Backbone as CSV, one residue per row, in Angstrom:
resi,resn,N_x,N_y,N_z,CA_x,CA_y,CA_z,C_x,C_y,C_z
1,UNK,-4.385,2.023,51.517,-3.517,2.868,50.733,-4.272,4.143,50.389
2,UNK,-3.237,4.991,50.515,-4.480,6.495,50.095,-3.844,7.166,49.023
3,UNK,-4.547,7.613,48.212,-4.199,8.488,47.046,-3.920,10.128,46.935
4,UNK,-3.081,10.654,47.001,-2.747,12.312,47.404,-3.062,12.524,45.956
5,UNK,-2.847,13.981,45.499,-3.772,14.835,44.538,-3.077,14.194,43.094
6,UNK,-1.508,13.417,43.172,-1.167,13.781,42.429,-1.434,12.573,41.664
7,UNK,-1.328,11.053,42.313,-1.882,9.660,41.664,-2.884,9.800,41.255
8,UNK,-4.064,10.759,42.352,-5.065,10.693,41.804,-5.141,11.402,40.124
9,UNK,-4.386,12.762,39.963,-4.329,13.216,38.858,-4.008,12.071,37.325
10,UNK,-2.885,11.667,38.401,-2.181,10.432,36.845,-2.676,9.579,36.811
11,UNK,-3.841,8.690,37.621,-5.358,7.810,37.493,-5.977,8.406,36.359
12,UNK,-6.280,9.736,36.599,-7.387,10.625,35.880,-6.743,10.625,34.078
13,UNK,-5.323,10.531,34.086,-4.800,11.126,32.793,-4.638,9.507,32.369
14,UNK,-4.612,8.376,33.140,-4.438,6.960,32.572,-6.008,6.606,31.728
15,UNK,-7.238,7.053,32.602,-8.312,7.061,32.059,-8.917,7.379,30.821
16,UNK,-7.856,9.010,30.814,-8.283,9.429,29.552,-7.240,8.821,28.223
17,UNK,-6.258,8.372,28.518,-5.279,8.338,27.660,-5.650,6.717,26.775
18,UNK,-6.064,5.910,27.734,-6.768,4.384,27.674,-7.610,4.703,26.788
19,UNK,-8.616,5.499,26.299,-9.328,5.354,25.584,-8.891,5.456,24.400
20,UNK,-8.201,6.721,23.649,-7.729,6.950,22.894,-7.082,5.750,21.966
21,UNK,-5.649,5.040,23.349,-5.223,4.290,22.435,-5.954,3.198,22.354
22,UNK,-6.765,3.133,22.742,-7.759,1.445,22.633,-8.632,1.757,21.106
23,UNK,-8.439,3.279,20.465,-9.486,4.024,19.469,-8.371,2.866,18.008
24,UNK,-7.165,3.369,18.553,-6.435,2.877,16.915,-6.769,1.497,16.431
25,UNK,-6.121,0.320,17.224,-6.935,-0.648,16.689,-8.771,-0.890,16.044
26,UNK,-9.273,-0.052,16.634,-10.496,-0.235,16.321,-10.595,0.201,14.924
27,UNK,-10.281,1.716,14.978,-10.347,2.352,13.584,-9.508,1.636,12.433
28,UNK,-8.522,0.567,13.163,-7.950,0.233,11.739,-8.766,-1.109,11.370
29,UNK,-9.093,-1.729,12.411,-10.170,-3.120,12.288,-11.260,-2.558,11.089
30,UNK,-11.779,-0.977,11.922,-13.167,-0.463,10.593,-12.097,-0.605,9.136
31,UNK,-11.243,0.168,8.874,-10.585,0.357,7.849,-10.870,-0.970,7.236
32,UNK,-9.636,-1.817,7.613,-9.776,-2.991,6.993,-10.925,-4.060,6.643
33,UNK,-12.332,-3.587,7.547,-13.562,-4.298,7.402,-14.100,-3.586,5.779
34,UNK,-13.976,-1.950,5.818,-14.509,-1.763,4.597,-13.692,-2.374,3.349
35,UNK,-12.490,-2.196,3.728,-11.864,-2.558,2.436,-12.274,-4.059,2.198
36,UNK,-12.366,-4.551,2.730,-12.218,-6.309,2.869,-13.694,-6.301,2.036
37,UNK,-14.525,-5.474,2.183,-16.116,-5.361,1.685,-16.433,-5.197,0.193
38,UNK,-15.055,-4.483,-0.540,-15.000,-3.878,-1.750,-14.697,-5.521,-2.280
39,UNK,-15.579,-6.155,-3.223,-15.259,-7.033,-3.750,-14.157,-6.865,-5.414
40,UNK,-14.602,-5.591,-5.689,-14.232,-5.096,-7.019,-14.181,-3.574,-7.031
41,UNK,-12.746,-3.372,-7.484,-12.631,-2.026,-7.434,-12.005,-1.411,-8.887
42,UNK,-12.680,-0.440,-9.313,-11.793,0.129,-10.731,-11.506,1.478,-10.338
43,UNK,-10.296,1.775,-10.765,-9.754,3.111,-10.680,-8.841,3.348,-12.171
44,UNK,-8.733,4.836,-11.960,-7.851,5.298,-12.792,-6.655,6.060,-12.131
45,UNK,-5.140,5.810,-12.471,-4.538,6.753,-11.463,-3.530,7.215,-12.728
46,UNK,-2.604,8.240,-12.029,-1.338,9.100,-12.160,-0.409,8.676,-11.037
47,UNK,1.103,8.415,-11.787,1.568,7.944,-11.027,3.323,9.048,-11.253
48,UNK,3.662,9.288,-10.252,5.153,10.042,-10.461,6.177,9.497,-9.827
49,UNK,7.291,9.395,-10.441,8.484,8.834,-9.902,9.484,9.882,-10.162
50,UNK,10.121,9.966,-8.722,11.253,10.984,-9.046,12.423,10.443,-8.550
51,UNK,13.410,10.190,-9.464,14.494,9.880,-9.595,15.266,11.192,-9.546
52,UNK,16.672,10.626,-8.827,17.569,11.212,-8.423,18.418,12.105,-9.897
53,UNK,18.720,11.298,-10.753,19.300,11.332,-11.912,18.853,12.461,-12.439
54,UNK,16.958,12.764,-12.803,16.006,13.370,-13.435,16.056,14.592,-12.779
55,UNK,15.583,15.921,-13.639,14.897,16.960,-12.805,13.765,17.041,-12.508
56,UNK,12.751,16.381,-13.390,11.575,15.939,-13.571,11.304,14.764,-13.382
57,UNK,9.981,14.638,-12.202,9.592,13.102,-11.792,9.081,12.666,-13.257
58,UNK,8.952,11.489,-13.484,8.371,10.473,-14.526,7.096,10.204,-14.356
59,UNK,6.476,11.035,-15.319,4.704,10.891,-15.286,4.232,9.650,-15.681
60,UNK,2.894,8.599,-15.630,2.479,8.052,-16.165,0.922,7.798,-15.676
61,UNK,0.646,7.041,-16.501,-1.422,7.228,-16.193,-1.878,6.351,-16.709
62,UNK,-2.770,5.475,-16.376,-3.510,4.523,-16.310,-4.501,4.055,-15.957
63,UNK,-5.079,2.625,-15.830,-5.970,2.170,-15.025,-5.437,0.739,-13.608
64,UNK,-6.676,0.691,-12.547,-6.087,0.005,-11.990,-7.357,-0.681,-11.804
65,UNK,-7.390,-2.242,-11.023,-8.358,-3.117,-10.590,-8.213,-4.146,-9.628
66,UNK,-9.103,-4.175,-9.048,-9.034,-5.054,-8.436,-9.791,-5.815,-7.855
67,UNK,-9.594,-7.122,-7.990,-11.044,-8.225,-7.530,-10.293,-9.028,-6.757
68,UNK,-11.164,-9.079,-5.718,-11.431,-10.840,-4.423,-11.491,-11.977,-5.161
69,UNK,-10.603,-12.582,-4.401,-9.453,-12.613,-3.199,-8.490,-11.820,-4.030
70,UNK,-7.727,-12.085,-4.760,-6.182,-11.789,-4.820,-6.148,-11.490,-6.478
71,UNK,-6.906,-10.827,-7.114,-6.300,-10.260,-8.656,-5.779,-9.047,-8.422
72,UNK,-4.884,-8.509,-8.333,-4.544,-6.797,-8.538,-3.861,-7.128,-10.197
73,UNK,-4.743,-6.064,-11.086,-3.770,-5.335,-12.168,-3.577,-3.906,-12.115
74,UNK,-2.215,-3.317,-12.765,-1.980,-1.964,-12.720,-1.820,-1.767,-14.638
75,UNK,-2.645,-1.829,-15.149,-2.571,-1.448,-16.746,-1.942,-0.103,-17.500
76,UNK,-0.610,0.435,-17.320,-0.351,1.762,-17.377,-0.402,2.084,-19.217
77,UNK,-1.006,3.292,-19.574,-1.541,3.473,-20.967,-0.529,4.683,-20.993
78,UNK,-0.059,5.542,-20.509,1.223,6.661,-21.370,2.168,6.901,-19.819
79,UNK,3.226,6.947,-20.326,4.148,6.983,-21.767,3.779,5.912,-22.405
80,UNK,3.773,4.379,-21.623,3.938,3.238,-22.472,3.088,2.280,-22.151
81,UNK,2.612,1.573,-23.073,1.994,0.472,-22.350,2.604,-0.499,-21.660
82,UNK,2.018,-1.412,-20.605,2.649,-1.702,-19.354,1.719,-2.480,-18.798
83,UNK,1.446,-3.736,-18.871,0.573,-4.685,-18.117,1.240,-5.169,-16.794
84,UNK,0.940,-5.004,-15.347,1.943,-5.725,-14.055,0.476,-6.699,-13.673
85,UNK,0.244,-7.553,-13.387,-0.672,-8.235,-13.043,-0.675,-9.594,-12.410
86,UNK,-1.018,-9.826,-10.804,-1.209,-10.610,-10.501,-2.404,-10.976,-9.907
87,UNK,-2.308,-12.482,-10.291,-3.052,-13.349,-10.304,-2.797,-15.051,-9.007
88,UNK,-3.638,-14.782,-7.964,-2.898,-15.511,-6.702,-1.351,-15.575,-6.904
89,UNK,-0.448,-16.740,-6.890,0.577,-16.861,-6.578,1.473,-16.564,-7.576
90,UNK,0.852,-16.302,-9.177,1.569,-15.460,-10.263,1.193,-13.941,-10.345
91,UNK,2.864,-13.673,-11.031,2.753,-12.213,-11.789,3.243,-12.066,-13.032
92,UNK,2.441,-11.635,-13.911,2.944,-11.118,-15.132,3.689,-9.933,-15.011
93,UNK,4.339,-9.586,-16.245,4.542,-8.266,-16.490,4.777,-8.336,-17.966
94,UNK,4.309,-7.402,-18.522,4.357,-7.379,-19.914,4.596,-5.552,-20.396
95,UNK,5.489,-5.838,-21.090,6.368,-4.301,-21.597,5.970,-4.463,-23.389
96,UNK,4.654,-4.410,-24.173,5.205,-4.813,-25.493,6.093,-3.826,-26.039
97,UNK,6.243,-2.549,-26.006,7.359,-1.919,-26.767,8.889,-2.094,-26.373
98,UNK,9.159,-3.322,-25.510,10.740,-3.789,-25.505,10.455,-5.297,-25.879
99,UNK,9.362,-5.773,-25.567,9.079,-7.471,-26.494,9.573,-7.937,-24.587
100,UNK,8.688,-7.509,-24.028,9.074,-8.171,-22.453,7.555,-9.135,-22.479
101,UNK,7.359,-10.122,-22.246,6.373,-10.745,-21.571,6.882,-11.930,-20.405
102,UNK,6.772,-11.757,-19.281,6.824,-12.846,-18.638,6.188,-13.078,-17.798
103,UNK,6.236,-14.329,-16.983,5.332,-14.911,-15.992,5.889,-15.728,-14.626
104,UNK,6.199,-15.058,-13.769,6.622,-16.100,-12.464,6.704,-16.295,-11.598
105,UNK,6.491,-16.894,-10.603,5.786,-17.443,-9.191,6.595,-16.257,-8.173
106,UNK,5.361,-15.546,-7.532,6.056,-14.900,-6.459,6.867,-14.932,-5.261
107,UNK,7.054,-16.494,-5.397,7.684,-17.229,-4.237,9.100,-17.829,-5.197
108,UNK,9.152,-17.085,-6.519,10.431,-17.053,-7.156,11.328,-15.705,-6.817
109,UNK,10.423,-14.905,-6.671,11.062,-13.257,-6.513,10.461,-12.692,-5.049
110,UNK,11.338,-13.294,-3.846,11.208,-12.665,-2.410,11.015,-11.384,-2.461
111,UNK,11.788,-10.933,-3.319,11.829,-9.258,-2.787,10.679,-7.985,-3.302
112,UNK,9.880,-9.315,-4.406,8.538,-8.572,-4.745,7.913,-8.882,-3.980
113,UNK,7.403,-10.398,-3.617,5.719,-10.161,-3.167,5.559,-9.688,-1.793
114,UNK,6.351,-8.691,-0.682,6.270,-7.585,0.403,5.636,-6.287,-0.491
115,UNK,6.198,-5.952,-1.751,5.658,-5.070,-2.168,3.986,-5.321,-2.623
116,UNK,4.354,-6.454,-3.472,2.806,-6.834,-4.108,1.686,-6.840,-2.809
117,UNK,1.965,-7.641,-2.030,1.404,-7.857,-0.863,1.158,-6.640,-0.022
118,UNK,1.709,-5.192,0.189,1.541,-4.490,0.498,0.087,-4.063,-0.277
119,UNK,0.315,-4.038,-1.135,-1.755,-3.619,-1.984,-2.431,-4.625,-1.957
120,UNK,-2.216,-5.683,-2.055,-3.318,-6.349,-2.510,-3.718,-7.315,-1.034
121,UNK,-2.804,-7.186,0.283,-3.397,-7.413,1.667,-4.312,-6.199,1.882
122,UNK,-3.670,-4.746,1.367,-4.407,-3.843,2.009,-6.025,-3.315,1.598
123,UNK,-6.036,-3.836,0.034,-7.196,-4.066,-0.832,-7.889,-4.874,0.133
124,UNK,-7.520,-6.151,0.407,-8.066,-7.592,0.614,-8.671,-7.225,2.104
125,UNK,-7.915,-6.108,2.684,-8.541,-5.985,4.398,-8.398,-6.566,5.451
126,UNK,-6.783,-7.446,4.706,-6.032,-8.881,5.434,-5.045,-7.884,6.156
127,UNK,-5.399,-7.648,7.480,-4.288,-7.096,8.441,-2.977,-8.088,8.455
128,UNK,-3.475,-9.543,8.694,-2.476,-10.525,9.093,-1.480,-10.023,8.387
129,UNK,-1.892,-10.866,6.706,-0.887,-10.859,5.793,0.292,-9.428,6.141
130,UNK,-0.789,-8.138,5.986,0.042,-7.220,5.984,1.343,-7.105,6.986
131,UNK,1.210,-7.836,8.232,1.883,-7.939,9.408,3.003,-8.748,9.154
132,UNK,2.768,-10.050,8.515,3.856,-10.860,8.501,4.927,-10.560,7.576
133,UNK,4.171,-9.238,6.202,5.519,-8.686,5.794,5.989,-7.440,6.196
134,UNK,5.358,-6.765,6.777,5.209,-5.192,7.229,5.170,-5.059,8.715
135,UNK,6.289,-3.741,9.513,5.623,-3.687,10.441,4.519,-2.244,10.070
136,UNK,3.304,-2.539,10.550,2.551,-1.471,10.387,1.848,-0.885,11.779
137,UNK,1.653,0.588,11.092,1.252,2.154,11.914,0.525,2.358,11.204
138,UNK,-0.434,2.637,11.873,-1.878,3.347,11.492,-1.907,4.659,12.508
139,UNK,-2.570,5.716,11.522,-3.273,7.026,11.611,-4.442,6.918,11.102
140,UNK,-5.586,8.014,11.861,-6.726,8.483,11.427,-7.889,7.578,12.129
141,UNK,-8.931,7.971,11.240,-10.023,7.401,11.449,-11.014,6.668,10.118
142,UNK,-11.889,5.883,10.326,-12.590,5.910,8.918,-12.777,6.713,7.722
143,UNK,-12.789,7.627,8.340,-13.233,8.979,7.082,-11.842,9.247,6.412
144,UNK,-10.586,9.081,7.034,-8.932,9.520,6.257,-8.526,8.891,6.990
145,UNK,-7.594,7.889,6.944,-6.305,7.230,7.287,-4.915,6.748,6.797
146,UNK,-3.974,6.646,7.053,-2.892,6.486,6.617,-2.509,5.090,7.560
147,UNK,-1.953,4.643,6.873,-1.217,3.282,6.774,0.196,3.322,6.836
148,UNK,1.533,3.159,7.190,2.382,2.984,7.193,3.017,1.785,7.588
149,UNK,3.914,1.475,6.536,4.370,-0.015,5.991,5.900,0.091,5.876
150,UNK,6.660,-0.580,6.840,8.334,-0.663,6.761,8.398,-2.611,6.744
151,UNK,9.157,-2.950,5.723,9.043,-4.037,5.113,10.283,-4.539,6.175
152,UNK,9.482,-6.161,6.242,10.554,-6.750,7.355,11.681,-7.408,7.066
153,UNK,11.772,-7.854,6.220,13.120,-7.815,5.222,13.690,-7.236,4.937
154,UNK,14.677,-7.544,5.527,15.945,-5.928,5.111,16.653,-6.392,4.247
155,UNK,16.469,-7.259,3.551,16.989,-7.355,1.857,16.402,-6.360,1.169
156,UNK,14.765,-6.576,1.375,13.618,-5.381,0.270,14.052,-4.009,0.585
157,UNK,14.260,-4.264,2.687,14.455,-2.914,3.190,15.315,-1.918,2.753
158,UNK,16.337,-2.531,2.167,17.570,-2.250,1.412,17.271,-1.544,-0.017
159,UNK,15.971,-1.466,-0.645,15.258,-1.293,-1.461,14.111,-0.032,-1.510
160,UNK,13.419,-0.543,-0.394,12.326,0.293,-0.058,12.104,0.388,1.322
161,UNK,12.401,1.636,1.535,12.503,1.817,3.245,10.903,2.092,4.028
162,UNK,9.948,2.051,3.000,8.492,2.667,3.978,7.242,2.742,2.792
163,UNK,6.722,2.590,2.678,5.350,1.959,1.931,4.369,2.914,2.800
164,UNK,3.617,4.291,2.031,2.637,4.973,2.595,1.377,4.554,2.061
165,UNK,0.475,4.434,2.939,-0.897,4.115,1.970,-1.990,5.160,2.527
166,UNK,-3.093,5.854,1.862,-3.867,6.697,2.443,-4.878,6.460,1.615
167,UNK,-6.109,6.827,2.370,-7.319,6.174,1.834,-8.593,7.152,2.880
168,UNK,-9.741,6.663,1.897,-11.241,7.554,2.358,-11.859,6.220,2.739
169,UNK,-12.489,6.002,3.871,-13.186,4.689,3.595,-12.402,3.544,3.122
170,UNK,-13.507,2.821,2.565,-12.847,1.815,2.002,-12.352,1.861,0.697
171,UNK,-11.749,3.389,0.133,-10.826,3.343,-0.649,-9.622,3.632,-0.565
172,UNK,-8.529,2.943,-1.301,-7.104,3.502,-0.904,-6.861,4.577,-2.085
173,UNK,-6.669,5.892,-2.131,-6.010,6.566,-2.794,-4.962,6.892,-3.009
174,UNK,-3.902,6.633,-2.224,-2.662,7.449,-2.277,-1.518,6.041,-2.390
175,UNK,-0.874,5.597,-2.894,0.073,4.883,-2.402,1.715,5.642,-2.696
176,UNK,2.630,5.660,-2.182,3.786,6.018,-1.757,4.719,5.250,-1.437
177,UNK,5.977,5.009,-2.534,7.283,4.550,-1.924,8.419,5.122,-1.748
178,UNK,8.828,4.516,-0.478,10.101,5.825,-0.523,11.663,4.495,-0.410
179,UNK,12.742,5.139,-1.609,13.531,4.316,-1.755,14.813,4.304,-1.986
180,UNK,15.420,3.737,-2.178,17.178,4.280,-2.468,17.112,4.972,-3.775
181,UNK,16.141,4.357,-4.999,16.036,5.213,-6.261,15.302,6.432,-6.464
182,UNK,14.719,6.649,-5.443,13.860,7.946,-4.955,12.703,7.800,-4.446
183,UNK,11.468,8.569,-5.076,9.782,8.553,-4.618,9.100,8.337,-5.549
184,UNK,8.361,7.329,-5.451,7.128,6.788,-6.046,5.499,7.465,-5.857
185,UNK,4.840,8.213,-6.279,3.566,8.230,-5.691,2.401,7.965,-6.580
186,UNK,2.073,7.519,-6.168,0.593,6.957,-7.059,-0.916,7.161,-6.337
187,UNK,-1.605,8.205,-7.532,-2.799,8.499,-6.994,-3.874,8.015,-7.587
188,UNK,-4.605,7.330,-6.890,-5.939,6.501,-8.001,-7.246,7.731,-7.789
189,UNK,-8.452,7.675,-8.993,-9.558,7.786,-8.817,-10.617,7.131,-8.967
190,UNK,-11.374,7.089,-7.844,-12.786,5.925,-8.547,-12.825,5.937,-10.135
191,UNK,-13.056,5.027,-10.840,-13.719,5.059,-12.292,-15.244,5.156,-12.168
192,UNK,-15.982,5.816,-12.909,-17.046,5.520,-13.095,-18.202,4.675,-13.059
């Protein structure tokens, strides 16, 4: 069999193109190796929600944490205080200025733990998990990447159409929801 200029050309462009995409998995394997490395993480973030209703997104600010395997809390301090916190297969949430405290199994409320699980797989550096609720797209490289998360449930989907995550390393900074009630964005900073 002989090769004229032009197979040979589209050989030449399969060569180069093979590498590239063989680059994404890798870079997201690094991603998820650093994160998976962070045993304990403290941040402080700002978080905005812009609702449709509002002219002005809804500020709020806080702290966030998180420890191996599976604790994520989001402690929000203004406007209001605001404990969301889970703990393996529970979540609290506690509102004291409406007298809210409760506690209950995430395998009571389907349509949370895709969300919960969206941070605290991506904290954890658990691709799997993230897969079996998310289909996910990755951008970048170690140094900046983005994450993109469309939830496989189209009950949640019905809810939240795309889950952005962006991060330095093995930190995530940016998280992003985009939804029938509008945009969520939440920006953390290392704590001290």
């Amino acid at each position: 069999m002989g090769t004229d200029g032009r197979g040979l050309c589209l050989a030449r462009r399969g060569l180069l193109v093979l590498p590239l995409a063989a680059q994404a998995p890798d870079a997201l394997a690094a991603v998820m190796a650093a994160l998976r490395g962070n045993r304990e993480v403290r941040a402080s973030f700002v978080e905005e929600k812009e609702v449709a209703e509002l002219e002005r997104p809804l500020i709020s600010r806080g702290t966030l944490a998180w420890r191996a395997p599976d604790r994520l809390e989001k402690r929000t301090i203004e406007p209001a205080p605001e404990l969301f916190l889970v703990e393996g297969d529970r979540l609290t949430l506690e509102r004291p200025q409406r007298g809210i405290s409760e506690t209950i199994a995430l395998d009571a409320a389907p349509e949370i733990r895709p969300l919960v699980e969206a941070l605290r797989a991506t904290l954890a550096g658990d691709i799997a998990t993230l897969r079996q609720h998310h289909e996910v797209s990755f951008s970048g490289d170690t140094a900046r990447w983005r994450i993109i998360l469309v939830p496989r449930s189209l009950r949640l989907r019905g809810a939240v159409q795309r889950i952005t995550l962006e991060g330095a390393g093995g930190f995530l900074e940016v998280v992003e929801t985009q939804g029938n009630e509008g945009r969520t964005r939440l920006v953390a900073t290392p704590a001290p």
